[in-house]
mmCIF file of C-alpha atoms in Angstrom:
data_model
loop_
_atom_site.group_PDB
_atom_site.id
_atom_site.type_symbol
_atom_site.label_atom_id
_atom_site.label_comp_id
_atom_site.label_asym_id
_atom_site.label_seq_id
_atom_site.Cartn_x
_atom_site.Cartn_y
_atom_site.Cartn_z
ATOM 1 C CA UNK A 137 -10.635 75.119 56.388
ATOM 2 C CA UNK A 138 -11.724 71.484 56.317
ATOM 3 C CA UNK A 139 -12.433 71.698 60.037
ATOM 4 C CA UNK A 140 -14.519 74.831 59.554
ATOM 5 C CA UNK A 141 -16.503 73.027 56.836
ATOM 6 C CA UNK A 142 -16.998 69.966 59.073
ATOM 7 C CA UNK A 143 -18.144 72.037 62.046
ATOM 8 C CA UNK A 144 -20.532 73.930 59.795
ATOM 9 C CA UNK A 145 -22.186 70.694 58.724
ATOM 10 C CA UNK A 146 -22.919 69.619 62.303
ATOM 11 C CA UNK A 147 -23.864 73.155 63.410
ATOM 12 C CA UNK A 148 -25.565 74.626 60.322
ATOM 13 C CA UNK A 149 -27.011 77.668 62.113
ATOM 14 C CA UNK A 150 -23.496 78.754 63.086
ATOM 15 C CA UNK A 151 -21.912 77.855 59.749
ATOM 16 C CA UNK A 152 -21.752 81.434 58.565
ATOM 17 C CA UNK A 153 -19.866 82.747 61.595
ATOM 18 C CA UNK A 154 -17.532 79.879 62.469
ATOM 19 C CA UNK A 155 -13.934 81.170 62.552
ATOM 20 C CA UNK A 156 -15.214 84.722 61.883
ATOM 21 C CA UNK A 157 -12.436 87.210 62.614
ATOM 22 C CA UNK A 158 -10.033 84.452 63.651
ATOM 23 C CA UNK A 159 -6.868 82.954 62.211
ATOM 24 C CA UNK A 160 -5.443 79.440 62.413
ATOM 25 C CA UNK A 161 -3.400 80.353 65.490
ATOM 26 C CA UNK A 162 -6.605 81.205 67.335
ATOM 27 C CA UNK A 163 -7.158 77.451 67.338
ATOM 28 C CA UNK A 164 -3.658 75.985 67.321
ATOM 29 C CA UNK A 165 -1.879 78.304 69.754
ATOM 30 C CA UNK A 166 -4.700 78.362 72.269
ATOM 31 C CA UNK A 167 -4.773 74.566 72.035
ATOM 32 C CA UNK A 168 -0.999 74.366 72.555
ATOM 33 C CA UNK A 169 -1.271 76.465 75.699
ATOM 34 C CA UNK A 170 -3.946 74.097 76.966
ATOM 35 C CA UNK A 171 -1.683 71.132 76.193
ATOM 36 C CA UNK A 172 1.206 72.733 78.071
ATOM 37 C CA UNK A 173 -1.003 73.362 81.093
ATOM 38 C CA UNK A 174 -2.413 69.836 81.062
ATOM 39 C CA UNK A 175 1.056 68.370 80.606
ATOM 40 C CA UNK A 176 2.326 70.095 83.735
ATOM 41 C CA UNK A 177 -0.781 68.943 85.598
ATOM 42 C CA UNK A 178 0.149 65.349 84.748
ATOM 43 C CA UNK A 179 3.820 65.688 85.683
ATOM 44 C CA UNK A 180 3.566 67.592 88.966
ATOM 45 C CA UNK A 181 1.791 64.949 91.100
ATOM 46 C CA UNK A 182 4.178 62.300 89.781
ATOM 47 C CA UNK A 183 7.165 64.416 90.763
ATOM 48 C CA UNK A 184 5.632 64.992 94.199
ATOM 49 C CA UNK A 185 5.242 61.214 94.595
ATOM 50 C CA UNK A 186 8.924 60.662 93.784
ATOM 51 C CA UNK A 187 9.931 63.276 96.359
ATOM 52 C CA UNK A 188 7.739 61.527 98.929
ATOM 53 C CA UNK A 189 9.377 58.149 98.249
ATOM 54 C CA UNK A 190 12.869 59.605 98.496
ATOM 55 C CA UNK A 191 11.960 61.476 101.686
ATOM 56 C CA UNK A 192 10.839 58.244 103.331
ATOM 57 C CA UNK A 193 14.140 56.683 102.258
ATOM 58 C CA UNK A 194 16.109 59.631 103.654
ATOM 59 C CA UNK A 195 14.394 59.384 107.029
ATOM 60 C CA UNK A 196 14.945 55.629 107.193
ATOM 61 C CA UNK A 197 18.683 55.981 106.612
ATOM 62 C CA UNK A 198 19.304 59.364 108.223
ATOM 63 C CA UNK A 199 21.644 57.804 110.846
ATOM 64 C CA UNK A 200 23.624 55.413 108.618
ATOM 65 C CA UNK A 201 27.135 56.843 108.132
ATOM 66 C CA UNK A 202 28.775 56.425 104.733
ATOM 67 C CA UNK A 203 31.820 57.812 103.020
ATOM 68 C CA UNK A 204 31.435 61.220 101.478
ATOM 69 C CA UNK A 205 33.128 61.770 98.127
ATOM 70 C CA UNK A 206 34.632 64.935 96.724
ATOM 71 C CA UNK A 207 36.469 64.726 93.388
ATOM 72 C CA UNK A 208 35.227 61.097 93.593
ATOM 73 C CA UNK A 209 37.837 60.612 96.321
ATOM 74 C CA UNK A 210 36.995 59.565 99.871
ATOM 75 C CA UNK A 211 36.021 62.574 101.977
ATOM 76 C CA UNK A 212 34.509 63.169 105.404
ATOM 77 C CA UNK A 213 31.506 60.913 106.050
ATOM 78 C CA UNK A 214 27.895 61.891 105.519
ATOM 79 C CA UNK A 215 24.886 59.623 105.934
ATOM 80 C CA UNK A 216 22.922 57.708 103.336
ATOM 81 C CA UNK A 217 19.833 59.741 104.238
ATOM 82 C CA UNK A 218 21.677 63.064 104.082
ATOM 83 C CA UNK A 219 22.935 62.264 100.572
ATOM 84 C CA UNK A 220 19.372 61.434 99.485
ATOM 85 C CA UNK A 221 18.334 64.889 100.719
ATOM 86 C CA UNK A 222 20.738 66.441 98.225
ATOM 87 C CA UNK A 223 18.728 64.770 95.461
ATOM 88 C CA UNK A 224 15.439 65.751 97.080
ATOM 89 C CA UNK A 225 16.495 69.380 97.376
ATOM 90 C CA UNK A 226 17.206 69.491 93.646
ATOM 91 C CA UNK A 227 13.864 67.841 92.889
ATOM 92 C CA UNK A 228 12.118 70.421 95.061
ATOM 93 C CA UNK A 229 13.675 73.115 92.881
ATOM 94 C CA UNK A 230 12.303 71.277 89.850
ATOM 95 C CA UNK A 231 8.884 71.104 91.496
ATOM 96 C CA UNK A 232 9.014 74.857 92.046
ATOM 97 C CA UNK A 233 10.157 75.481 88.466
ATOM 98 C CA UNK A 234 7.420 73.327 86.943
ATOM 99 C CA UNK A 235 4.807 74.929 89.197
ATOM 100 C CA UNK A 236 6.025 78.368 88.202
ATOM 101 C CA UNK A 237 5.996 77.512 84.498
ATOM 102 C CA UNK A 238 2.470 76.131 84.933
ATOM 103 C CA UNK A 239 1.151 79.125 86.875
ATOM 104 C CA UNK A 240 2.769 81.622 84.485
ATOM 105 C CA UNK A 241 0.864 80.214 81.512
ATOM 106 C CA UNK A 242 -1.814 82.490 80.081
ATOM 107 C CA UNK A 243 -4.243 82.072 77.193
ATOM 108 C CA UNK A 244 -3.639 83.740 73.847
ATOM 109 C CA UNK A 245 -7.340 84.397 73.667
ATOM 110 C CA UNK A 246 -9.076 86.374 70.923
ATOM 111 C CA UNK A 247 -6.399 88.475 69.234
ATOM 112 C CA UNK A 248 -6.750 88.197 65.447
ATOM 113 C CA UNK A 249 -4.119 87.853 62.765
ATOM 114 C CA UNK A 250 -1.322 89.998 64.237
ATOM 115 C CA UNK A 251 -2.507 90.421 67.809
ATOM 116 C CA UNK A 252 -4.273 93.775 67.445
ATOM 117 C CA UNK A 253 -7.865 92.410 67.695
ATOM 118 C CA UNK A 254 -8.725 94.593 64.676
ATOM 119 C CA UNK A 255 -11.025 91.978 63.099
ATOM 120 C CA UNK A 256 -13.042 91.591 66.307
ATOM 121 C CA UNK A 257 -13.266 95.322 66.777
ATOM 122 C CA UNK A 258 -14.762 95.441 63.281
ATOM 123 C CA UNK A 259 -17.239 92.665 64.141
ATOM 124 C CA UNK A 260 -18.416 94.628 67.189
ATOM 125 C CA UNK A 261 -18.508 97.885 65.195
ATOM 126 C CA UNK A 262 -15.852 99.644 67.208
ATOM 127 C CA UNK A 263 -17.123 98.569 70.635
ATOM 128 C CA UNK A 264 -13.905 97.961 72.613
ATOM 129 C CA UNK A 265 -15.761 96.737 75.687
ATOM 130 C CA UNK A 266 -17.364 93.907 73.751
ATOM 131 C CA UNK A 267 -13.989 92.821 72.319
ATOM 132 C CA UNK A 268 -12.524 92.768 75.824
ATOM 133 C CA UNK A 269 -15.530 90.838 77.143
ATOM 134 C CA UNK A 270 -15.292 88.256 74.345
ATOM 135 C CA UNK A 271 -11.589 87.788 75.107
ATOM 136 C CA UNK A 272 -12.395 87.337 78.798
ATOM 137 C CA UNK A 273 -15.234 84.867 78.196
ATOM 138 C CA UNK A 274 -13.242 82.686 75.784
ATOM 139 C CA UNK A 275 -10.268 82.682 78.170
ATOM 140 C CA UNK A 276 -12.441 81.706 81.128
ATOM 141 C CA UNK A 277 -14.217 78.993 79.138
ATOM 142 C CA UNK A 278 -10.836 77.493 78.258
ATOM 143 C CA UNK A 279 -9.967 77.240 81.952
ATOM 144 C CA UNK A 280 -7.429 80.051 82.156
ATOM 145 C CA UNK A 281 -7.476 82.952 84.596
ATOM 146 C CA UNK A 282 -5.991 85.470 82.190
ATOM 147 C CA UNK A 283 -4.802 86.027 78.626
ATOM 148 C CA UNK A 284 -1.728 87.727 77.235
ATOM 149 C CA UNK A 285 -2.489 91.372 76.574
ATOM 150 C CA UNK A 286 0.264 91.492 73.970
ATOM 151 C CA UNK A 287 0.705 88.844 71.299
ATOM 152 C CA UNK A 288 1.594 88.600 67.642
ATOM 153 C CA UNK A 289 -0.003 86.032 65.404
ATOM 154 C CA UNK A 290 1.137 83.525 68.016
ATOM 155 C CA UNK A 291 1.464 83.451 71.755
ATOM 156 C CA UNK A 292 4.964 84.556 72.823
ATOM 157 C CA UNK A 293 7.375 81.799 71.855
ATOM 158 C CA UNK A 294 9.366 82.754 74.919
ATOM 159 C CA UNK A 295 6.722 80.767 76.794
ATOM 160 C CA UNK A 296 8.094 77.629 75.145
ATOM 161 C CA UNK A 297 11.574 78.617 76.307
ATOM 162 C CA UNK A 298 10.369 79.024 79.891
ATOM 163 C CA UNK A 299 8.603 75.669 79.833
ATOM 164 C CA UNK A 300 11.555 74.007 78.120
ATOM 165 C CA UNK A 301 14.009 75.391 80.668
ATOM 166 C CA UNK A 302 11.957 74.020 83.559
ATOM 167 C CA UNK A 303 11.699 70.603 81.936
ATOM 168 C CA UNK A 304 15.351 70.452 80.923
ATOM 169 C CA UNK A 305 16.431 71.471 84.433
ATOM 170 C CA UNK A 306 14.482 68.468 85.702
ATOM 171 C CA UNK A 307 16.312 66.390 83.101
ATOM 172 C CA UNK A 308 19.653 67.548 84.475
ATOM 173 C CA UNK A 309 18.535 66.505 87.970
ATOM 174 C CA UNK A 310 17.761 63.046 86.640
ATOM 175 C CA UNK A 311 21.208 62.885 85.074
ATOM 176 C CA UNK A 312 22.731 63.821 88.425
ATOM 177 C CA UNK A 313 20.732 61.252 90.402
ATOM 178 C CA UNK A 314 21.296 58.559 87.788
ATOM 179 C CA UNK A 315 25.026 59.230 87.801
ATOM 180 C CA UNK A 316 25.240 59.087 91.592
ATOM 181 C CA UNK A 317 23.350 55.802 91.700
ATOM 182 C CA UNK A 318 25.591 54.311 89.020
ATOM 183 C CA UNK A 319 28.678 55.238 91.036
ATOM 184 C CA UNK A 320 27.195 53.859 94.254
ATOM 185 C CA UNK A 321 26.296 50.643 92.444
ATOM 186 C CA UNK A 322 29.912 50.411 91.298
ATOM 187 C CA UNK A 323 30.998 50.787 94.933
ATOM 188 C CA UNK A 324 28.392 48.113 95.859
ATOM 189 C CA UNK A 325 26.978 50.455 98.510
ATOM 190 C CA UNK A 326 23.507 51.007 97.011
ATOM 191 C CA UNK A 327 21.763 49.341 94.090
ATOM 192 C CA UNK A 328 18.640 50.052 92.107
ATOM 193 C CA UNK A 329 15.984 47.300 91.999
ATOM 194 C CA UNK A 330 17.065 44.168 90.163
ATOM 195 C CA UNK A 331 14.534 41.659 88.879
ATOM 196 C CA UNK A 332 14.898 38.012 89.846
ATOM 197 C CA UNK A 333 15.396 36.927 86.232
ATOM 198 C CA UNK A 334 17.066 40.126 84.994
ATOM 199 C CA UNK A 335 20.187 39.624 82.881
ATOM 200 C CA UNK A 336 22.965 42.056 83.748
ATOM 201 C CA UNK A 337 25.252 41.060 80.883
ATOM 202 C CA UNK A 338 24.952 38.564 78.050
ATOM 203 C CA UNK A 339 28.616 37.593 78.529
ATOM 204 C CA UNK A 340 29.312 38.198 82.230
ATOM 205 C CA UNK A 341 26.535 36.418 84.089
ATOM 206 C CA UNK A 342 27.576 37.760 87.499
ATOM 207 C CA UNK A 343 26.956 41.415 86.605
ATOM 208 C CA UNK A 344 24.139 43.571 87.983
ATOM 209 C CA UNK A 345 24.297 46.530 85.639
ATOM 210 C CA UNK A 346 22.357 49.639 86.776
ATOM 211 C CA UNK A 347 20.214 49.600 83.649
ATOM 212 C CA UNK A 348 17.422 51.775 85.036
ATOM 213 C CA UNK A 349 19.830 54.517 86.073
ATOM 214 C CA UNK A 350 21.619 54.249 82.741
ATOM 215 C CA UNK A 351 18.329 54.595 80.892
ATOM 216 C CA UNK A 352 17.499 57.550 83.117
ATOM 217 C CA UNK A 353 20.779 59.255 82.248
ATOM 218 C CA UNK A 354 20.242 58.607 78.547
ATOM 219 C CA UNK A 355 16.683 59.934 78.357
ATOM 220 C CA UNK A 356 17.593 62.877 80.581
ATOM 221 C CA UNK A 357 20.365 63.864 78.193
ATOM 222 C CA UNK A 358 17.841 63.926 75.364
ATOM 223 C CA UNK A 359 15.457 66.061 77.422
ATOM 224 C CA UNK A 360 18.162 68.544 78.341
ATOM 225 C CA UNK A 361 19.186 68.924 74.702
ATOM 226 C CA UNK A 362 15.606 69.426 73.483
ATOM 227 C CA UNK A 363 15.357 72.820 75.152
ATOM 228 C CA UNK A 364 17.792 74.149 72.564
ATOM 229 C CA UNK A 365 15.011 73.817 69.997
ATOM 230 C CA UNK A 366 12.730 76.123 71.980
ATOM 231 C CA UNK A 367 15.496 78.709 72.331
ATOM 232 C CA UNK A 368 16.435 78.650 68.659
ATOM 233 C CA UNK A 369 12.799 78.727 67.562
ATOM 234 C CA UNK A 370 12.048 81.741 69.728
ATOM 235 C CA UNK A 371 15.162 83.568 68.507
ATOM 236 C CA UNK A 372 14.294 82.843 64.852
ATOM 237 C CA UNK A 373 10.840 84.429 64.957
ATOM 238 C CA UNK A 374 10.639 87.429 62.628
ATOM 239 C CA UNK A 375 8.508 90.398 63.578
ATOM 240 C CA UNK A 376 4.887 89.213 63.972
ATOM 241 C CA UNK A 377 5.611 85.565 63.090
ATOM 242 C CA UNK A 378 7.386 83.163 60.734
ATOM 243 C CA UNK A 379 6.214 79.621 60.087
ATOM 244 C CA UNK A 380 9.540 77.923 60.708
ATOM 245 C CA UNK A 381 8.323 77.505 64.291
ATOM 246 C CA UNK A 382 5.630 75.040 63.295
ATOM 247 C CA UNK A 383 7.191 71.670 62.449
ATOM 248 C CA UNK A 384 9.861 71.753 65.157
ATOM 249 C CA UNK A 385 7.353 72.610 67.894
ATOM 250 C CA UNK A 386 5.097 69.737 66.850
ATOM 251 C CA UNK A 387 7.887 67.342 67.775
ATOM 252 C CA UNK A 388 9.980 68.967 70.505
ATOM 253 C CA UNK A 389 7.181 70.164 72.823
ATOM 254 C CA UNK A 390 5.315 66.860 73.167
ATOM 255 C CA UNK A 391 8.600 64.958 73.216
ATOM 256 C CA UNK A 392 9.853 66.998 76.173
ATOM 257 C CA UNK A 393 6.762 66.126 78.190
ATOM 258 C CA UNK A 394 6.918 62.481 77.163
ATOM 259 C CA UNK A 395 10.590 62.327 78.153
ATOM 260 C CA UNK A 396 9.855 63.936 81.521
ATOM 261 C CA UNK A 397 7.017 61.489 82.092
ATOM 262 C CA UNK A 398 9.276 58.529 81.263
ATOM 263 C CA UNK A 399 11.931 59.848 83.636
ATOM 264 C CA UNK A 400 9.379 60.134 86.423
ATOM 265 C CA UNK A 401 8.373 56.512 85.833
ATOM 266 C CA UNK A 402 12.028 55.494 86.117
ATOM 267 C CA UNK A 403 12.545 57.570 89.255
ATOM 268 C CA UNK A 404 9.398 56.149 90.831
ATOM 269 C CA UNK A 405 10.515 52.608 90.143
ATOM 270 C CA UNK A 406 14.083 53.128 91.331
ATOM 271 C CA UNK A 407 13.206 55.109 94.462
ATOM 272 C CA UNK A 408 10.641 52.499 95.475
ATOM 273 C CA UNK A 409 13.206 49.720 95.625
ATOM 274 C CA UNK A 410 16.647 51.090 96.455
ATOM 275 C CA UNK A 411 18.782 48.381 98.084
ATOM 276 C CA UNK A 412 21.289 49.511 100.726
ATOM 277 C CA UNK A 413 24.246 47.339 101.778
ATOM 278 C CA UNK A 414 25.302 48.516 105.276
ATOM 279 C CA UNK A 415 28.085 45.938 105.593
ATOM 280 C CA UNK A 416 29.800 47.162 102.427
ATOM 281 C CA UNK A 417 29.312 50.769 103.487
ATOM 282 C CA UNK A 418 30.920 49.997 106.858
ATOM 283 C CA UNK A 419 33.835 48.196 105.245
ATOM 284 C CA UNK A 420 34.566 51.137 102.969
ATOM 285 C CA UNK A 421 34.325 53.480 105.959
ATOM 286 C CA UNK A 422 36.696 51.323 107.993
ATOM 287 C CA UNK A 423 39.258 51.541 105.196
ATOM 288 C CA UNK A 424 39.323 55.335 105.299
ATOM 289 C CA UNK A 425 38.315 56.333 108.842
ATOM 290 C CA UNK A 426 41.840 55.982 110.273
ATOM 291 C CA UNK A 427 43.065 58.755 107.971
ATOM 292 C CA UNK A 428 40.072 60.909 108.825
ATOM 293 C CA UNK A 429 40.669 60.425 112.543
ATOM 294 C CA UNK A 430 44.105 62.034 112.362
ATOM 295 C CA UNK A 431 42.752 65.529 113.016
ATOM 296 C CA UNK A 432 40.906 64.282 116.086
ATOM 297 C CA UNK A 433 44.060 62.563 117.335
ATOM 298 C CA UNK A 434 46.023 65.800 116.972
ATOM 299 C CA UNK A 435 43.284 67.770 118.749
ATOM 300 C CA UNK A 436 43.259 65.365 121.714
ATOM 301 C CA UNK A 437 47.074 65.370 121.999
ATOM 302 C CA UNK A 438 47.112 69.163 122.126
ATOM 303 C CA UNK A 439 44.345 69.100 124.731
ATOM 304 C CA UNK A 440 46.614 66.923 126.865
ATOM 305 C CA UNK A 441 49.456 69.435 126.649
ATOM 306 C CA UNK A 442 51.503 68.123 123.730
ATOM 307 C CA UNK A 443 52.843 70.237 120.854
ATOM 308 C CA UNK A 444 50.530 70.493 117.883
ATOM 309 C CA UNK A 445 53.460 70.661 115.487
ATOM 310 C CA UNK A 446 55.117 67.543 116.854
ATOM 311 C CA UNK A 447 51.787 65.693 116.970
ATOM 312 C CA UNK A 448 51.093 66.688 113.386
ATOM 313 C CA UNK A 449 54.525 65.596 112.161
ATOM 314 C CA UNK A 450 54.383 62.232 113.884
ATOM 315 C CA UNK A 451 50.878 61.405 112.608
ATOM 316 C CA UNK A 452 51.868 62.620 109.130
ATOM 317 C CA UNK A 453 54.773 60.177 108.977
ATOM 318 C CA UNK A 454 52.650 57.290 110.256
ATOM 319 C CA UNK A 455 49.879 58.136 107.763
ATOM 320 C CA UNK A 456 52.253 58.057 104.812
ATOM 321 C CA UNK A 457 53.686 54.753 105.962
ATOM 322 C CA UNK A 458 50.178 53.260 106.246
ATOM 323 C CA UNK A 459 49.187 54.680 102.859
ATOM 324 C CA UNK A 460 52.221 53.081 101.270
ATOM 325 C CA UNK A 461 51.181 49.692 102.645
ATOM 326 C CA UNK A 462 47.711 50.137 101.113
ATOM 327 C CA UNK A 463 48.847 51.443 97.724
ATOM 328 C CA UNK A 464 52.016 49.475 97.127
ATOM 329 C CA UNK A 465 51.151 46.121 98.656
ATOM 330 C CA UNK A 466 47.348 46.046 98.795
ATOM 331 C CA UNK A 467 47.482 45.670 102.583
ATOM 332 C CA UNK A 468 44.837 46.823 105.022
ATOM 333 C CA UNK A 469 45.062 50.307 106.461
ATOM 334 C CA UNK A 470 47.201 49.782 109.582
ATOM 335 C CA UNK A 471 47.488 53.416 110.682
ATOM 336 C CA UNK A 472 45.737 52.808 114.005
ATOM 337 C CA UNK A 473 48.001 49.866 114.791
ATOM 338 C CA UNK A 474 50.961 52.163 114.128
ATOM 339 C CA UNK A 475 49.500 54.813 116.439
ATOM 340 C CA UNK A 476 48.901 52.193 119.130
ATOM 341 C CA UNK A 477 52.494 50.990 118.898
ATOM 342 C CA UNK A 478 53.927 54.515 119.138
ATOM 343 C CA UNK A 479 54.709 55.538 122.713
ATOM 344 C CA UNK A 480 54.281 59.222 121.905
ATOM 345 C CA UNK A 481 50.536 58.681 121.402
ATOM 346 C CA UNK A 482 50.064 56.593 124.573
ATOM 347 C CA UNK A 483 48.074 59.378 126.304
ATOM 348 C CA UNK A 484 45.195 58.968 123.825
ATOM 349 C CA UNK A 485 45.342 55.205 123.208
ATOM 350 C CA UNK A 486 42.258 54.593 125.327
ATOM 351 C CA UNK A 487 40.343 57.261 123.348
ATOM 352 C CA UNK A 488 40.963 55.699 119.925
ATOM 353 C CA UNK A 489 37.687 53.701 119.798
ATOM 354 C CA UNK A 490 35.714 56.907 120.288
ATOM 355 C CA UNK A 491 37.868 58.825 117.809
ATOM 356 C CA UNK A 492 37.234 56.100 115.216
ATOM 357 C CA UNK A 493 33.466 55.941 115.665
ATOM 358 C CA UNK A 494 31.932 56.977 112.289
ATOM 359 C CA UNK A 495 29.082 58.731 114.084
ATOM 360 C CA UNK A 496 31.558 61.280 115.435
ATOM 361 C CA UNK A 497 32.246 62.421 111.857
ATOM 362 C CA UNK A 498 28.701 62.974 110.548
ATOM 363 C CA UNK A 499 27.986 66.152 112.490
ATOM 364 C CA UNK A 500 24.321 67.146 112.370
ATOM 365 C CA UNK A 501 23.471 65.084 109.299
ATOM 366 C CA UNK A 502 20.625 63.114 110.994
ATOM 367 C CA UNK A 503 19.138 66.280 112.462
ATOM 368 C CA UNK A 504 19.465 68.065 109.126
ATOM 369 C CA UNK A 505 17.449 65.319 107.427
ATOM 370 C CA UNK A 506 14.621 65.586 109.948
ATOM 371 C CA UNK A 507 14.520 69.388 109.778
ATOM 372 C CA UNK A 508 14.711 69.413 105.987
ATOM 373 C CA UNK A 509 11.848 66.960 105.547
ATOM 374 C CA UNK A 510 9.704 68.700 108.156
ATOM 375 C CA UNK A 511 10.298 72.302 107.146
ATOM 376 C CA UNK A 512 10.886 72.104 103.389
ATOM 377 C CA UNK A 513 9.577 68.840 101.964
ATOM 378 C CA UNK A 514 6.284 68.540 103.828
ATOM 379 C CA UNK A 515 5.077 72.099 103.058
ATOM 380 C CA UNK A 516 5.958 71.674 99.373
ATOM 381 C CA UNK A 517 4.015 68.403 99.111
ATOM 382 C CA UNK A 518 0.982 69.507 101.101
ATOM 383 C CA UNK A 519 -1.012 70.594 98.057
ATOM 384 C CA UNK A 520 -0.462 67.158 96.457
ATOM 385 C CA UNK A 521 -1.570 65.127 99.472
ATOM 386 C CA UNK A 522 -4.654 63.715 97.746
ATOM 387 C CA UNK A 523 -3.033 63.159 94.349
ATOM 388 C CA UNK A 524 0.229 61.466 95.371
ATOM 389 C CA UNK A 525 0.126 57.861 94.248
ATOM 390 C CA UNK A 526 1.836 55.086 96.193
ATOM 391 C CA UNK A 527 1.911 52.838 93.132
ATOM 392 C CA UNK A 528 5.274 51.777 91.750
ATOM 393 C CA UNK A 529 5.830 52.338 88.034
ATOM 394 C CA UNK A 530 6.330 48.992 86.328
ATOM 395 C CA UNK A 531 9.397 48.639 84.133
ATOM 396 C CA UNK A 532 10.710 45.840 81.984
ATOM 397 C CA UNK A 533 14.502 45.741 81.689
#
């Protein structure tokens, strides 16, 4: 009521009709919907910019083979660029989800105390057309294309759930990317940016802790958990409205957008300065490639007329012997030397260099990166072409 009094003082001719037929939610809920819309409008171009940075990275490293990992154990190789596309694909889903949440937003409009528009119908003396026209004009003036036909005293709190789900899904993507980068930093294959004077550890001066990715994982966890508030608040609404939705929404809704914005700043900073160490990646590949080449060795032996079963048994025995040297004595993987010294495998000795070439294991990964960026990334980013910023978010760690 203090606002109504203040507005009346600066607009005395309208003082008698300010807030006529309305309720507090006419102001607060319509404002919240505007905030949600504007929040998405801030986040979407920033997310598009992150996808652009990662896409450039993926194209640059589309041909660089690296170990794949399943169960966090060495698996068939992929490429550094192909792995980045996994992150990009998830971020594209987030872009779609945020766009959908943004486009699904409607205005509450002019609905009265319980959503029936009874007070406005009384103002216009039963003229339904004028009530509908007022609703349309107010909605248009607020920048919305349409209003909810059905509401209670509030706009549907399920809207908050939809928005929260889209934001928390983005948070889970950040957790995934942050976790992957932390593992890769532990392997010394890829690192996030590291400032010249940055301190990795107060005790262990040599350390380069992935502090940005750790912060990303931490904030993302908070974002993911915030969506529970929107779900519980929606479920707890009684009939046409209960006020226990008020205080929690004042904190959780803006906090979710602030968290998402902070995560986008972290992603922008990290993706702008990822450091790749090809020599380490090659060394780790060289340690595992001999085991991965065993199938190719068997295939070539069979092609030359030898028994698959005998080839399999002989390479199995040699593989276990080499593995024992690695695990029990910390020796290098000497499987290929064992194959070269075994007369049975003499027919394919001259083919071993080709069978051990990492590029023979990556399949269509480079082509997949090019196709993915061209056919999925570029169309999704087209609408943001003029709003994508090339600036790097500044962080202090």
